[in-house]
Coordinates of C-alpha atoms and ligand atoms in Angstrom, one line a residue:
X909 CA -3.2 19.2 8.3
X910 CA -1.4 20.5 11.3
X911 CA 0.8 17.7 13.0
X912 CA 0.6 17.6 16.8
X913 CA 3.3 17.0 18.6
X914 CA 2.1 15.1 21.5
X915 CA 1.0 11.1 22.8
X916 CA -2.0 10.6 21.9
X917 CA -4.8 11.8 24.9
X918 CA -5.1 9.3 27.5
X919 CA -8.9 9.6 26.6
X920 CA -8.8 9.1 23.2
X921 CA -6.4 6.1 23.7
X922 CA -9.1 4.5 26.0
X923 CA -12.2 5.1 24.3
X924 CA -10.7 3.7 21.1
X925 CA -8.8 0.5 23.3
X926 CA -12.8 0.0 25.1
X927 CA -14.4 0.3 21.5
X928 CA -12.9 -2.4 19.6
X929 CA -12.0 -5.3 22.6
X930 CA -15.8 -4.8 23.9
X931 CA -17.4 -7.3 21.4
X932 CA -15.5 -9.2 18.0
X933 CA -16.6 -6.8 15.4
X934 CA -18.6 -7.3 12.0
X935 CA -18.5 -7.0 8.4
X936 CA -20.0 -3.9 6.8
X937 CA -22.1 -5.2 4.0
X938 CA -25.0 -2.9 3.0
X939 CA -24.4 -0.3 5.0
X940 CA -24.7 -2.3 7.8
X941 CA -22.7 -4.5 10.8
X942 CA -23.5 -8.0 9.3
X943 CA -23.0 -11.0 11.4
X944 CA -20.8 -13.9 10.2
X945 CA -22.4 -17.1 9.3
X946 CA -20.1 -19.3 11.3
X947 CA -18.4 -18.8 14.7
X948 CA -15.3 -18.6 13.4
X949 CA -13.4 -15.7 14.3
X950 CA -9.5 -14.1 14.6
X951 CA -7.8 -12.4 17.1
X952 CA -6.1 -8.8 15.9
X953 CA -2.9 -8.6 18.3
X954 CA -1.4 -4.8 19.3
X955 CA 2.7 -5.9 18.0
X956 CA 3.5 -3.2 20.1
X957 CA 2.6 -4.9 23.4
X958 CA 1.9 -8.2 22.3
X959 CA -1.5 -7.9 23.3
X960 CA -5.1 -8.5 22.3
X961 CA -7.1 -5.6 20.5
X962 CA -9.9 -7.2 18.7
X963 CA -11.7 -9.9 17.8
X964 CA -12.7 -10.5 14.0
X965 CA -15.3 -12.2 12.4
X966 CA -13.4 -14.9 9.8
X967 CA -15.4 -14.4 6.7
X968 CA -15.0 -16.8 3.7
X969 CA -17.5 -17.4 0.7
X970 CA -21.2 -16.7 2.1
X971 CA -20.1 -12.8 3.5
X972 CA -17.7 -12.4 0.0
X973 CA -21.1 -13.3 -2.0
X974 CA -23.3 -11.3 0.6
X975 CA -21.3 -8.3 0.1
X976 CA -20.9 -9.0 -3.9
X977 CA -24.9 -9.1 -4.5
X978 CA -25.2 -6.1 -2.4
X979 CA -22.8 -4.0 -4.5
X980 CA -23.9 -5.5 -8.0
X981 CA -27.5 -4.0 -6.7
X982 CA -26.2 -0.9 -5.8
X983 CA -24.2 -0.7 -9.1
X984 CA -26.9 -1.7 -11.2
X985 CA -30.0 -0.5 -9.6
X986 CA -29.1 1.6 -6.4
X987 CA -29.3 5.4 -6.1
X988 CA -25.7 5.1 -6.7
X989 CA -26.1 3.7 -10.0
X990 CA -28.2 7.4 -11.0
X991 CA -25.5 9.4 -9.0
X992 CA -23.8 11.8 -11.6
X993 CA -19.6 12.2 -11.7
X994 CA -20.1 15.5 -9.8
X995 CA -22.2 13.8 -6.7
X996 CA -19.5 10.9 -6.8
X997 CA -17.0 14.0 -6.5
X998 CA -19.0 15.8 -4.1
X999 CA -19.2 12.5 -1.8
X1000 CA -15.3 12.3 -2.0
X1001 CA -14.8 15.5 -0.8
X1002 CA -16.8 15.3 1.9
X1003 CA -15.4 11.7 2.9
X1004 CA -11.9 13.4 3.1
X1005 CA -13.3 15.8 5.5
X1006 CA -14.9 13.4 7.7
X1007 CA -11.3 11.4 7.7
X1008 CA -9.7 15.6 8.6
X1009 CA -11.8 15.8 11.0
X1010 CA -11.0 11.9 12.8
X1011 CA -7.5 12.1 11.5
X1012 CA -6.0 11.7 15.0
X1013 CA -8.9 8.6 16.0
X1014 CA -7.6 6.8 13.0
X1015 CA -4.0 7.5 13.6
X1016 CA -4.4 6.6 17.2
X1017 CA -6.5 3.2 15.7
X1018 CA -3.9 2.6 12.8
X1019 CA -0.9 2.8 15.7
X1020 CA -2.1 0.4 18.0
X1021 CA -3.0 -2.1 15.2
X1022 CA -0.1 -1.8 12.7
X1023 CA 2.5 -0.3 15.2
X1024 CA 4.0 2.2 13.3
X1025 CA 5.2 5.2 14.7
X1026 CA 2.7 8.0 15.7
X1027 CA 4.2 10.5 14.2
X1028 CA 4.4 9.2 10.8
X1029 CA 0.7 8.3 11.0
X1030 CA -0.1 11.8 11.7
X1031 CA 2.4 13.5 9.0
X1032 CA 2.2 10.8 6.4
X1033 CA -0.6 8.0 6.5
X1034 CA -3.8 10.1 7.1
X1035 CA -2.7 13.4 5.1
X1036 CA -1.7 11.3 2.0
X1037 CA -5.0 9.3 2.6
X1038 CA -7.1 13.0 2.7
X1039 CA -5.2 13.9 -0.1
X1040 CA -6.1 11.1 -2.1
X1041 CA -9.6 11.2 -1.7
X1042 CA -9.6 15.0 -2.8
X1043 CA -7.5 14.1 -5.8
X1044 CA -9.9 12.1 -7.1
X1045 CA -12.9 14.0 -6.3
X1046 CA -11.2 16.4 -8.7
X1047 CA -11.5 13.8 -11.6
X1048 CA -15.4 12.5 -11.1
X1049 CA -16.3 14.9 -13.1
X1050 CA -13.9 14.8 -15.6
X1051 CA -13.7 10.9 -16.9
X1052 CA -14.3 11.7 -20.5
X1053 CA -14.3 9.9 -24.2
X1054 CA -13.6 10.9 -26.5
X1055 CA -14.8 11.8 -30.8
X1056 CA -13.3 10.2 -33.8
X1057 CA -14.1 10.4 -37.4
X1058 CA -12.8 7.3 -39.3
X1059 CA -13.4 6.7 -43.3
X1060 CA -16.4 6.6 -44.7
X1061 CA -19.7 8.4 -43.0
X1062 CA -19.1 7.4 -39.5
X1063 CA -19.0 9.2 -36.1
X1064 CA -17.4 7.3 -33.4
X1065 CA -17.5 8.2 -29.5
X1066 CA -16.5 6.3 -26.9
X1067 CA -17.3 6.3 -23.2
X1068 CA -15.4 5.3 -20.3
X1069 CA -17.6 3.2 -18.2
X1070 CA -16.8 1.9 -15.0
X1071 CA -15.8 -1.5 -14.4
X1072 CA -18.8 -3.0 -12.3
X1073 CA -18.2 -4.6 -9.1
X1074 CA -14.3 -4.5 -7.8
X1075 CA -12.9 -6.6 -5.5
X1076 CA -9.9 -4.6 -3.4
X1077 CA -7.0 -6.6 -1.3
X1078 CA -4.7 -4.9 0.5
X1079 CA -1.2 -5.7 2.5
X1080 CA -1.0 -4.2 6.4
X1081 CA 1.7 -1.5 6.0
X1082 CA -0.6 0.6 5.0
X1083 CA -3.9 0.0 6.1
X1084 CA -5.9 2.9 5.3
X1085 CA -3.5 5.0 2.4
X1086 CA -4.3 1.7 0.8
X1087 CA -7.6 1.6 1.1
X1088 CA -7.9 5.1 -0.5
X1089 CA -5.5 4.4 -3.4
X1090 CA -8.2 1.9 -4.1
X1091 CA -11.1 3.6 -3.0
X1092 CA -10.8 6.9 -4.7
X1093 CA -10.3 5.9 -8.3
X1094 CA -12.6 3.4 -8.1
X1095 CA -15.5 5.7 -6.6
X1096 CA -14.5 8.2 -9.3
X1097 CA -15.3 6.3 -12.0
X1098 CA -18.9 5.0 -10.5
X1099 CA -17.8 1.4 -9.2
X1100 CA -18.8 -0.6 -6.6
X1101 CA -16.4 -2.1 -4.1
X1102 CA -15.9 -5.1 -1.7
X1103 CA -13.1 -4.7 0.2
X1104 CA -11.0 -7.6 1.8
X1105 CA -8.6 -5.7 4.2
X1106 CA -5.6 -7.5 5.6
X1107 CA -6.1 -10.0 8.8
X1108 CA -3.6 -8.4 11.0
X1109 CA -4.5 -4.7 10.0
X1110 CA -8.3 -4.5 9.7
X1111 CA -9.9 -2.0 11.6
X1112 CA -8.9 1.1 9.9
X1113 CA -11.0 -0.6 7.4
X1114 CA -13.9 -1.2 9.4
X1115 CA -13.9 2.7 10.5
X1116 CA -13.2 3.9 7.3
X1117 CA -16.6 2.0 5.9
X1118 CA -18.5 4.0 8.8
X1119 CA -17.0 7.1 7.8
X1120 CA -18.2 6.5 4.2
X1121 CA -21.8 5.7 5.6
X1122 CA -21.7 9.1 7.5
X1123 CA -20.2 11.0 4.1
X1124 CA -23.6 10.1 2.2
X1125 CA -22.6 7.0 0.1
X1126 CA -25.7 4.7 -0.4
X1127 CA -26.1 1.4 0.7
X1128 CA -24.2 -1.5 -1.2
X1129 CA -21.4 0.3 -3.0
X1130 CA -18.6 -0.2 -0.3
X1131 CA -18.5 -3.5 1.7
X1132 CA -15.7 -4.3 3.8
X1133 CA -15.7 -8.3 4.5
X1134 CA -12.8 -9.6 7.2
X1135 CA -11.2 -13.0 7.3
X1136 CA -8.2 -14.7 5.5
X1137 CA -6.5 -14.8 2.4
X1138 CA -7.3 -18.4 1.9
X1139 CA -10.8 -18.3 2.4
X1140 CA -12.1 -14.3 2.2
X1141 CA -9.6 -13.1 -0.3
X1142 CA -9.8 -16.5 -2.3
X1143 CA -13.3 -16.2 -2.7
X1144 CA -13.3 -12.7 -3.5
X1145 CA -10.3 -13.4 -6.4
X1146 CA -12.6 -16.3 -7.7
X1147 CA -16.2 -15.0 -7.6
X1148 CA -18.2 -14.9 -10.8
X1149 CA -19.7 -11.4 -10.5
X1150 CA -16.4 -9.3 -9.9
X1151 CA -15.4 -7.6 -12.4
X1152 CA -12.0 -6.9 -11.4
X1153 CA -9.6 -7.0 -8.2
X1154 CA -7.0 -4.6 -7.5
X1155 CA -4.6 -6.4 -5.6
X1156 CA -1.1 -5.6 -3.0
X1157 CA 0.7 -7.6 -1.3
X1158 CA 2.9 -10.4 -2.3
X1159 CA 3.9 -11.3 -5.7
X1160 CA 3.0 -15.1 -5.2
X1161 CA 0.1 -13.8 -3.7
X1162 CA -0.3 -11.9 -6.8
X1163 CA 0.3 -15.3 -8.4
X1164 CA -2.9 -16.6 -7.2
X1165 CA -4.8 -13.9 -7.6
X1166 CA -4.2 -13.7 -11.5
X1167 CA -4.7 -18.2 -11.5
X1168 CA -8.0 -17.6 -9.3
X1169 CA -8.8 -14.8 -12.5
X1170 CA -7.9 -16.8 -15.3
X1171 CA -9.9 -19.7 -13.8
X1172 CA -12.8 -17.8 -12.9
X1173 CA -14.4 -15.2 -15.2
X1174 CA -11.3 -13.4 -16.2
X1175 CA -11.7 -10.6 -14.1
X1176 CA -9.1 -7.7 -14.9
X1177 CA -6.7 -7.9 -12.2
X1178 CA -4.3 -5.2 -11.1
X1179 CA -1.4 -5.9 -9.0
X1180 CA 0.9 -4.1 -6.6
X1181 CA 3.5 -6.5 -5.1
X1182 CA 6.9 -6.4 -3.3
X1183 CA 10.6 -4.8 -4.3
X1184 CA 14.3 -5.0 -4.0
X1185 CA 15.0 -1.7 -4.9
X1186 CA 18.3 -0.2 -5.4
X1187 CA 19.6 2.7 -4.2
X1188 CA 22.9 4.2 -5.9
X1189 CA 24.5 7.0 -4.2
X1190 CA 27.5 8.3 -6.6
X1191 CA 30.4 9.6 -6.3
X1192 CA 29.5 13.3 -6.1
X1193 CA 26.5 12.9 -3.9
X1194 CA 25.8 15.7 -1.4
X1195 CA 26.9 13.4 1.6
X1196 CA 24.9 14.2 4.1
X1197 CA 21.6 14.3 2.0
X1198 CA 22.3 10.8 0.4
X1199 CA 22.6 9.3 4.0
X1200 CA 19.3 11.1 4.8
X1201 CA 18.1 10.0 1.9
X1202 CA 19.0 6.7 2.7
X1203 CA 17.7 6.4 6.2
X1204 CA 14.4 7.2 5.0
X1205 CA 14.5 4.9 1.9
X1206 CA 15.1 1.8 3.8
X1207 CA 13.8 2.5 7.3
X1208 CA 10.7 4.6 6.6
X1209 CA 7.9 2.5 8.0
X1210 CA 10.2 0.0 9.8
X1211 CA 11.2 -1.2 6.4
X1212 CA 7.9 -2.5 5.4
X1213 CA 8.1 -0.6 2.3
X1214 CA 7.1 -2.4 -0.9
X1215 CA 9.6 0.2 -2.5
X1216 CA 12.2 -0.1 0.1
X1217 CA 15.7 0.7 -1.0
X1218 CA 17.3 -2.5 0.5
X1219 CA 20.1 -2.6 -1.7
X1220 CA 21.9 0.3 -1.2
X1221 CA 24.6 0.7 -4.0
X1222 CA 27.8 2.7 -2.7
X1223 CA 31.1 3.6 -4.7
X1224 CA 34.3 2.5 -3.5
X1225 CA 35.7 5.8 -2.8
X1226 CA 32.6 6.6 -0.5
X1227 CA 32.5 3.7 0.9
X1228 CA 33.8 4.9 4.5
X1229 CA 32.8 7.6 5.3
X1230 CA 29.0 7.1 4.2
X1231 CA 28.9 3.6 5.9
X1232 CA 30.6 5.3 9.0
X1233 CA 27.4 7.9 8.8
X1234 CA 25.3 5.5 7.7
X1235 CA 25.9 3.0 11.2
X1236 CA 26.0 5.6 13.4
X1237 CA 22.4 6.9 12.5
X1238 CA 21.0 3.8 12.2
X1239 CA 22.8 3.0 16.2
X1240 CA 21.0 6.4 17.4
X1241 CA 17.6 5.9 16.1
X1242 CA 14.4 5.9 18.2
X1243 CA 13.0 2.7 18.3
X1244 CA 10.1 2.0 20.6
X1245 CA 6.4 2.8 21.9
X1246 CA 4.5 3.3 18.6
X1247 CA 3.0 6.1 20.8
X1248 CA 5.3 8.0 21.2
X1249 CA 6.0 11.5 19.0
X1250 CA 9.6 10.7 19.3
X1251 CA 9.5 7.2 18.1
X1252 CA 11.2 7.2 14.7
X1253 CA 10.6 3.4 13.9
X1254 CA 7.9 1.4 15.7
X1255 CA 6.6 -2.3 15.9
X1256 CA 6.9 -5.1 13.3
X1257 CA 3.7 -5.8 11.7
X1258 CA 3.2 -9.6 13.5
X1259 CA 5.6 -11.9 15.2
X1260 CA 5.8 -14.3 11.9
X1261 CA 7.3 -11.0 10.2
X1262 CA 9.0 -10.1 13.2
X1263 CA 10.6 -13.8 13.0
X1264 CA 11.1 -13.7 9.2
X1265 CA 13.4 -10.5 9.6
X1266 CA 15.8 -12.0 12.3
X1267 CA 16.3 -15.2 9.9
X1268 CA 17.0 -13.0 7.1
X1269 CA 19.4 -11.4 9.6
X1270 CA 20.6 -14.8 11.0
X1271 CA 21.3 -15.7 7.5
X1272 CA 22.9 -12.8 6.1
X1273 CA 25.5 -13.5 9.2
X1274 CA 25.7 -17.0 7.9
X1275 CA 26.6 -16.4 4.6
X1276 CA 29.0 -14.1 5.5
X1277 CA 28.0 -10.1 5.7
X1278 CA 29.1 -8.5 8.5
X1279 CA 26.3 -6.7 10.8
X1280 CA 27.5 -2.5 10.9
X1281 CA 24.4 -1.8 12.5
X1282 CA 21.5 -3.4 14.2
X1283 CA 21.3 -6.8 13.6
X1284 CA 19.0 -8.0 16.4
X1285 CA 15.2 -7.0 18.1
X1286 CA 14.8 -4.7 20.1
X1287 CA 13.5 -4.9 24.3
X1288 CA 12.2 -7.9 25.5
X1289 CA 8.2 -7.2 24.5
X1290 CA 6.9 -6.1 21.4
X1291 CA 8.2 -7.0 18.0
X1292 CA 11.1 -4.5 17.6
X1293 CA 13.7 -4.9 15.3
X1294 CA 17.0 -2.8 15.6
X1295 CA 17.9 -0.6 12.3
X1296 CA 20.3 -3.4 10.3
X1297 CA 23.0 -2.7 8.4
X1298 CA 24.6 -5.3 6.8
X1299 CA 28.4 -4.2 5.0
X1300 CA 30.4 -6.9 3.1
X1301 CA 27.5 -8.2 0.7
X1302 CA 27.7 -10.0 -2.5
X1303 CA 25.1 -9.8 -4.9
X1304 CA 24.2 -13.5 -4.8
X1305 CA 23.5 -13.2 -0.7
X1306 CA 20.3 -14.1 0.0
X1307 CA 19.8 -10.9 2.2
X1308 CA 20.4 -9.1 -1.4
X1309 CA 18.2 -10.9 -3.3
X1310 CA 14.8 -11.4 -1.1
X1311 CA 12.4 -8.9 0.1
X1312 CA 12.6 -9.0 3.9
X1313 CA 10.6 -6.3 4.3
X1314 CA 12.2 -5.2 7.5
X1315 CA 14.8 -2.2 8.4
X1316 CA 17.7 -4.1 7.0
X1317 CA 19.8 -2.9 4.0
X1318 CA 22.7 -4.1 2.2
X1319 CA 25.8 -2.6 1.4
X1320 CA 26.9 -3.3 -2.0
X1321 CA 30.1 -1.5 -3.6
X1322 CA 29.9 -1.1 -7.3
X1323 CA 33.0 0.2 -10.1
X1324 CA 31.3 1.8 -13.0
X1325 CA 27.9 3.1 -13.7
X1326 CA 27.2 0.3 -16.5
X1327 CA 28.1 -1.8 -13.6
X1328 CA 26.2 -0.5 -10.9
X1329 CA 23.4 0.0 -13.6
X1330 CA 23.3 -3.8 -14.6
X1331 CA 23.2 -5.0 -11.2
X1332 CA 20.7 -2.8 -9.9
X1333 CA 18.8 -3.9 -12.4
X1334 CA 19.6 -8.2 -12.1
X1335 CA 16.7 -9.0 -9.9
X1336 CA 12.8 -9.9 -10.8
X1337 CA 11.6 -6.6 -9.2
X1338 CA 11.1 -3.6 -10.5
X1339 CA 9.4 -1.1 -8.1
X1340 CA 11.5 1.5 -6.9
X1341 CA 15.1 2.5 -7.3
X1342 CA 17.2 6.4 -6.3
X1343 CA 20.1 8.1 -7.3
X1344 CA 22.0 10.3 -5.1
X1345 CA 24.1 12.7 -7.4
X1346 CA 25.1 16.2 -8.6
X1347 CA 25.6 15.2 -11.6
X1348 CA 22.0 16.0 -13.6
X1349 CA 23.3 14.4 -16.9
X1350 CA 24.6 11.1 -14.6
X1351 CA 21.3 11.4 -13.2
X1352 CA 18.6 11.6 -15.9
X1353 CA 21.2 8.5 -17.6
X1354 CA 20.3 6.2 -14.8
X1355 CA 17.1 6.8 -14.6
X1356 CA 16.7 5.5 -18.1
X1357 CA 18.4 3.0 -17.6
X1358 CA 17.3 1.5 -14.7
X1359 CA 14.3 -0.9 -15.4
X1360 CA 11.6 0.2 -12.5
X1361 CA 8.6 2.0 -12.4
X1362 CA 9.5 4.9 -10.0
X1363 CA 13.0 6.3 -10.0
X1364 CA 13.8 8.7 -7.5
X1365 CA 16.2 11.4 -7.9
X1366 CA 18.2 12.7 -4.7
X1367 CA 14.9 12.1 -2.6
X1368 CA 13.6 8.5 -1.7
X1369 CA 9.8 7.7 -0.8
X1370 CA 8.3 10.7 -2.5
X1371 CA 4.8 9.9 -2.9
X1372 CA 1.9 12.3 -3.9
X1373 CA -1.6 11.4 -5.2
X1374 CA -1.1 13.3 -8.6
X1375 CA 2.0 10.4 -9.4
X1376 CA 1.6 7.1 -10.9
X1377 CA 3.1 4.5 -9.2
X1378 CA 3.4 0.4 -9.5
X1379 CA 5.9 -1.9 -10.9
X1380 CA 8.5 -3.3 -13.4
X1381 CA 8.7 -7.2 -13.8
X1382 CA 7.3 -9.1 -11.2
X1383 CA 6.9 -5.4 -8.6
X1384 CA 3.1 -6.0 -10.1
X1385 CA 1.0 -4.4 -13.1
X1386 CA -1.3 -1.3 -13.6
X1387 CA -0.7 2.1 -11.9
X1388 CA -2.0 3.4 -9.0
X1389 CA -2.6 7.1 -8.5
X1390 CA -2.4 10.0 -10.8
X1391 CA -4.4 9.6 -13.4
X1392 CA -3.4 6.5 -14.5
X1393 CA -5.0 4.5 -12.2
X1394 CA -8.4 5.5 -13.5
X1395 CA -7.7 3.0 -16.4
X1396 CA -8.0 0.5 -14.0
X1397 CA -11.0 1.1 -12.7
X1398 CA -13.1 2.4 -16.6
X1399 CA -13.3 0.6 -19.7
X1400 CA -13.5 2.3 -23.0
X1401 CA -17.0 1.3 -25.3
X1402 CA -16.9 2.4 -28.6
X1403 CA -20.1 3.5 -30.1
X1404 CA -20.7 3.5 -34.2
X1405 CA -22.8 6.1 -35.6
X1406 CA -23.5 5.6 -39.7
X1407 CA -24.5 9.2 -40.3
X1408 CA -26.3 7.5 -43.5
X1409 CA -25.5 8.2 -47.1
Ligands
NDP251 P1 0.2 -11.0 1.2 O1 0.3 -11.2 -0.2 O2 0.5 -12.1 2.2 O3 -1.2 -10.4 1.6 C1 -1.8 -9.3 0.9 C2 -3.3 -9.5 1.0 O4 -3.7 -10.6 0.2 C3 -3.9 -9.7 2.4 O5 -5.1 -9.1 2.5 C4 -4.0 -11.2 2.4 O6 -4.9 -11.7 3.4 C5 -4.5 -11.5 1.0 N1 -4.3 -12.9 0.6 C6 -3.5 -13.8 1.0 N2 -3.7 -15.0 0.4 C7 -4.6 -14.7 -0.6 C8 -5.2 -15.5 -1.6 N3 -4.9 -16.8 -1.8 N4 -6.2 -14.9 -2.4 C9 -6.5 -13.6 -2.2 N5 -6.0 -12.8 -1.3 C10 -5.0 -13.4 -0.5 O7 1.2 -9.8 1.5 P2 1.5 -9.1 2.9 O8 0.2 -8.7 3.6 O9 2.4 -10.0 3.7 O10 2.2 -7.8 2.5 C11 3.6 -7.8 2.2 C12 3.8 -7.8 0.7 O11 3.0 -6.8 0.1 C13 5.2 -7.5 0.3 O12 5.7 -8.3 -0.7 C14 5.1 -6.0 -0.1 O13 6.2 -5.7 -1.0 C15 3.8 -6.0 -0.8 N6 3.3 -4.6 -0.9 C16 3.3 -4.0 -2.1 C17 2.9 -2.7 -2.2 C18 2.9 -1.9 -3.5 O14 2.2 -0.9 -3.6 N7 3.6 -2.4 -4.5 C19 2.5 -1.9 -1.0 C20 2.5 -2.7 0.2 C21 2.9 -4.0 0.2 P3 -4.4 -12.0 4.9 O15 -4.0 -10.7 5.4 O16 -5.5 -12.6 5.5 O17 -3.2 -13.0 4.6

């Protein structure tokens, strides 16, 4: 996809501001803008400006069932549910092509309601999102069982079926990649979805379901349903005829989720949550590269990475002169208008995250750590933080422990690599982690040692739709992408044959 390198058109930017503040939008259930039952609505704020861009119907339990009975029909009964793997593929591809073709609408849409920089929408966010939905258009076609001859006069095949009816949550720092990562497996496969986007990131969501109406998929299979975690997402987590939710976001979020399960029908439940991943540069590292490396490991996405490399882990002997690097491009980055192709980091997602990072900041000065970089917001409007560098941390530090999920990382010197491996490792997380070496054989060691479920080496935030990705400990369960995260969305039958005799 070629990446322009201009603001958004003035047009664009006021045909898409006029669309979505006219009138509070709807839910997309059956192919259709579905009224709520109550009044009760929410406002979507731009955190760039502070301002108002939408109104949102607050959906609880009547729209979750509304949109569940329309996709069990369409599962069950629907044209859908006689669509082979090659129309589901077929329909993929031609979804990605619809997304090409309104890549710089939804960029434009995704800026003014998450805030992230333009430029990163445009080079990462909608290509990986197109990329996605090709990838698994590729495997519709090719979900398979398999033969198998056990004792006696028996032939055994299985077939991978899809789950049923899935339920999909998503966090807002990636609206509409996350969708896809959902999405596309789930489609492969032959499921049907209700989608409960998050409440200060939903209209990529709402565009997204009217792309998929345009792309041919029949009424009933995707159903996007707007509201609150308590009330929409709850009764999504808990309904009776959903066979499984794929979940990101929190991990006591996640928490619920898996109680709501368990207490319901024991849905299968996948689950993507946060991270307080390490980054080790050693000794040998290729300087420069490690602080780039850096940079975009912690403040890619303004730092609301689930993966973010927070904790970065730095031997004594580079201490200086990476830290003096480190501060100084962290003091000269762009930080402003979303808009803007030369913003490198944009707007916090909402003013309660916006407030939560400045107490983790506020803390981390309390207990001690000294502020290299950064360290407070940014302008007087908007919710800005400056890129934070913290030096002088202990591993105990609250600021090392907890996700913020903000452009803040801490500076932790380490001895030995058993050390540095065993404190990289002391925390409940276990997302992402990086090495920054020259040393292969130092390299490939850490990566086995350290207990996550991506490890980057020399590169940080690599993603591609062909690589599974998910968590260690309490970073979540299940895979998403790559072929893995087809197991979450098929289950395996077995079928018995006695050939007789
Ligand atoms: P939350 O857990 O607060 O929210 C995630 C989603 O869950 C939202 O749609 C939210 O709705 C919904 N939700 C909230 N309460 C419930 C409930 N009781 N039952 C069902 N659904 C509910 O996370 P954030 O949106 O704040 O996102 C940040 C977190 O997500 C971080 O921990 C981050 O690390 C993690 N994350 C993990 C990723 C991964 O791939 N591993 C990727 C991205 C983020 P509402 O918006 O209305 O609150």
């Amino acid at each position: 996809m070629p990446v322009a390198a201009q603001r958004p058109a003035s047009a664009l930017l006021g045909q898409i501001q006029a669309r979505w503040l006219k009138e509070p939008t709807r839910h997309f259930i059956d192919n259709q803008w579905v009224e709520n039952a109550t009044s009760q609505t929410f406002d979507v704020v731009n955190p760039a400006t502070e301002e108002k861009l939408a109104t949102c119907p607050n959906g609880g339990k009547a729209e979750i069932d509304r949109a569940v009975k329309a996709a069990r029909k369409a599962f069950e009964s629907g044209p859908y549910s006689r669509w082979s793997g090659r129309d589901r593929g077929n329909f993929l591809r031609r979804l990605a092509d619809l997304i090409e073709k309104h890549a710089e609408e939804l960029a434009v849409l995704e800026c003014l309601n998450n805030g992230k920089p333009i430029g990163e929408l445009r080079a990462v966010d909608l290509p990986l999102t197109v990329q996605t939905l090709h990838y698994y258009a590729g495997w519709a076609d090719k979900i398979h069982g398999e033969t198998i001859h056990p004792p006696g006069n028996f032939f055994v095949y299985t077939r991978r079926e899809p789950m049923g009816v899935c339920g999909s949550i998503t966090a807002w720092n990636f609206p509409l990649v996350l969708i896809s990562w959902k999405f596309g497996p789930a489609i492969a496969a032959g499921n049907a979805l209700v989608h409960k986007p998050p409440e200060q990131a939903p209209l990529s969501a709402l565009r997204f379901a009217e792309l998929v109406r345009e792309a041919g998929l029949p009424e009933g299979v995707f159903n996007v349903v707007t509201g609150l975690g308590e009330t929409a997402g709850e009764a999504l987590t808990r309904h009776m005829d959903v066979d499984k939710v794929g979940f990101t976001g929190h991990y006591q979020t996640g928490q619920l989720v898996m109680k709501a399960a368990a207490e319901s029908n024991l849905k299968r439940v996948s689950l993507e949550l946060g991270g307080k991943s390490p980054n080790i540069v050693l000794d040998d590292a290729d300087l420069e590269a490690a602080v780039q490396g850096t940079l975009t490991g912690i403040f890619f996405n303004q730092g609301e990475v689930c993966c973010a490399g927070s904790r970065l882990f730095l031997p004594k002997k580079l201490h200086d002169p990476f830290l003096d690097r480190l501060a100084g491009a962290a003091e000269s980055r762009r930080v402003g208008d979303p808009l803007d192709p030369g913003t490198e980091q944009g707007a916090q997602i909402s003013k309660e995250q916006f407030e939560k990072i400045l107490g983790y900041i506020e803390k981390g000065k309390a207990e001690g750590a000294k502020v290299v970089a950064g360290g407070k917001r940014c302008g007087d409007r908007g919710y800005f933080v400056r890129p934070t560098v913290f030096d002088g941390v202990q591993d105990g530090m609250t600021i090392a422990r907890e996700e913020i999920f903000g452009p803040v990382v801490s500076v932790l010197p380490y001895d030995t690599l058993e050390d540095v491996a065993r404190r990289a490792n002391a925390t409940n997380y276990g997302l992402g982690a990086a090495v920054f070496t020259q040393d292969l054989s130092k390299a490939h060691k850490l990566a086995g040692m350290l207990k996550s479920g991506t490890v980057w080496i020399n590169c940080y935030n690599a993603f591609d739709a062909s690589v599974p990705f998910g968590g260690y400990k309490m970073s979540g369960f299940g895979r998403e992408l790559g072929q893995h995260a087809l197991e979450l969305y098929t289950q395996t039958k077995a079928v018995w044959v006695n050939l007789g005799g």
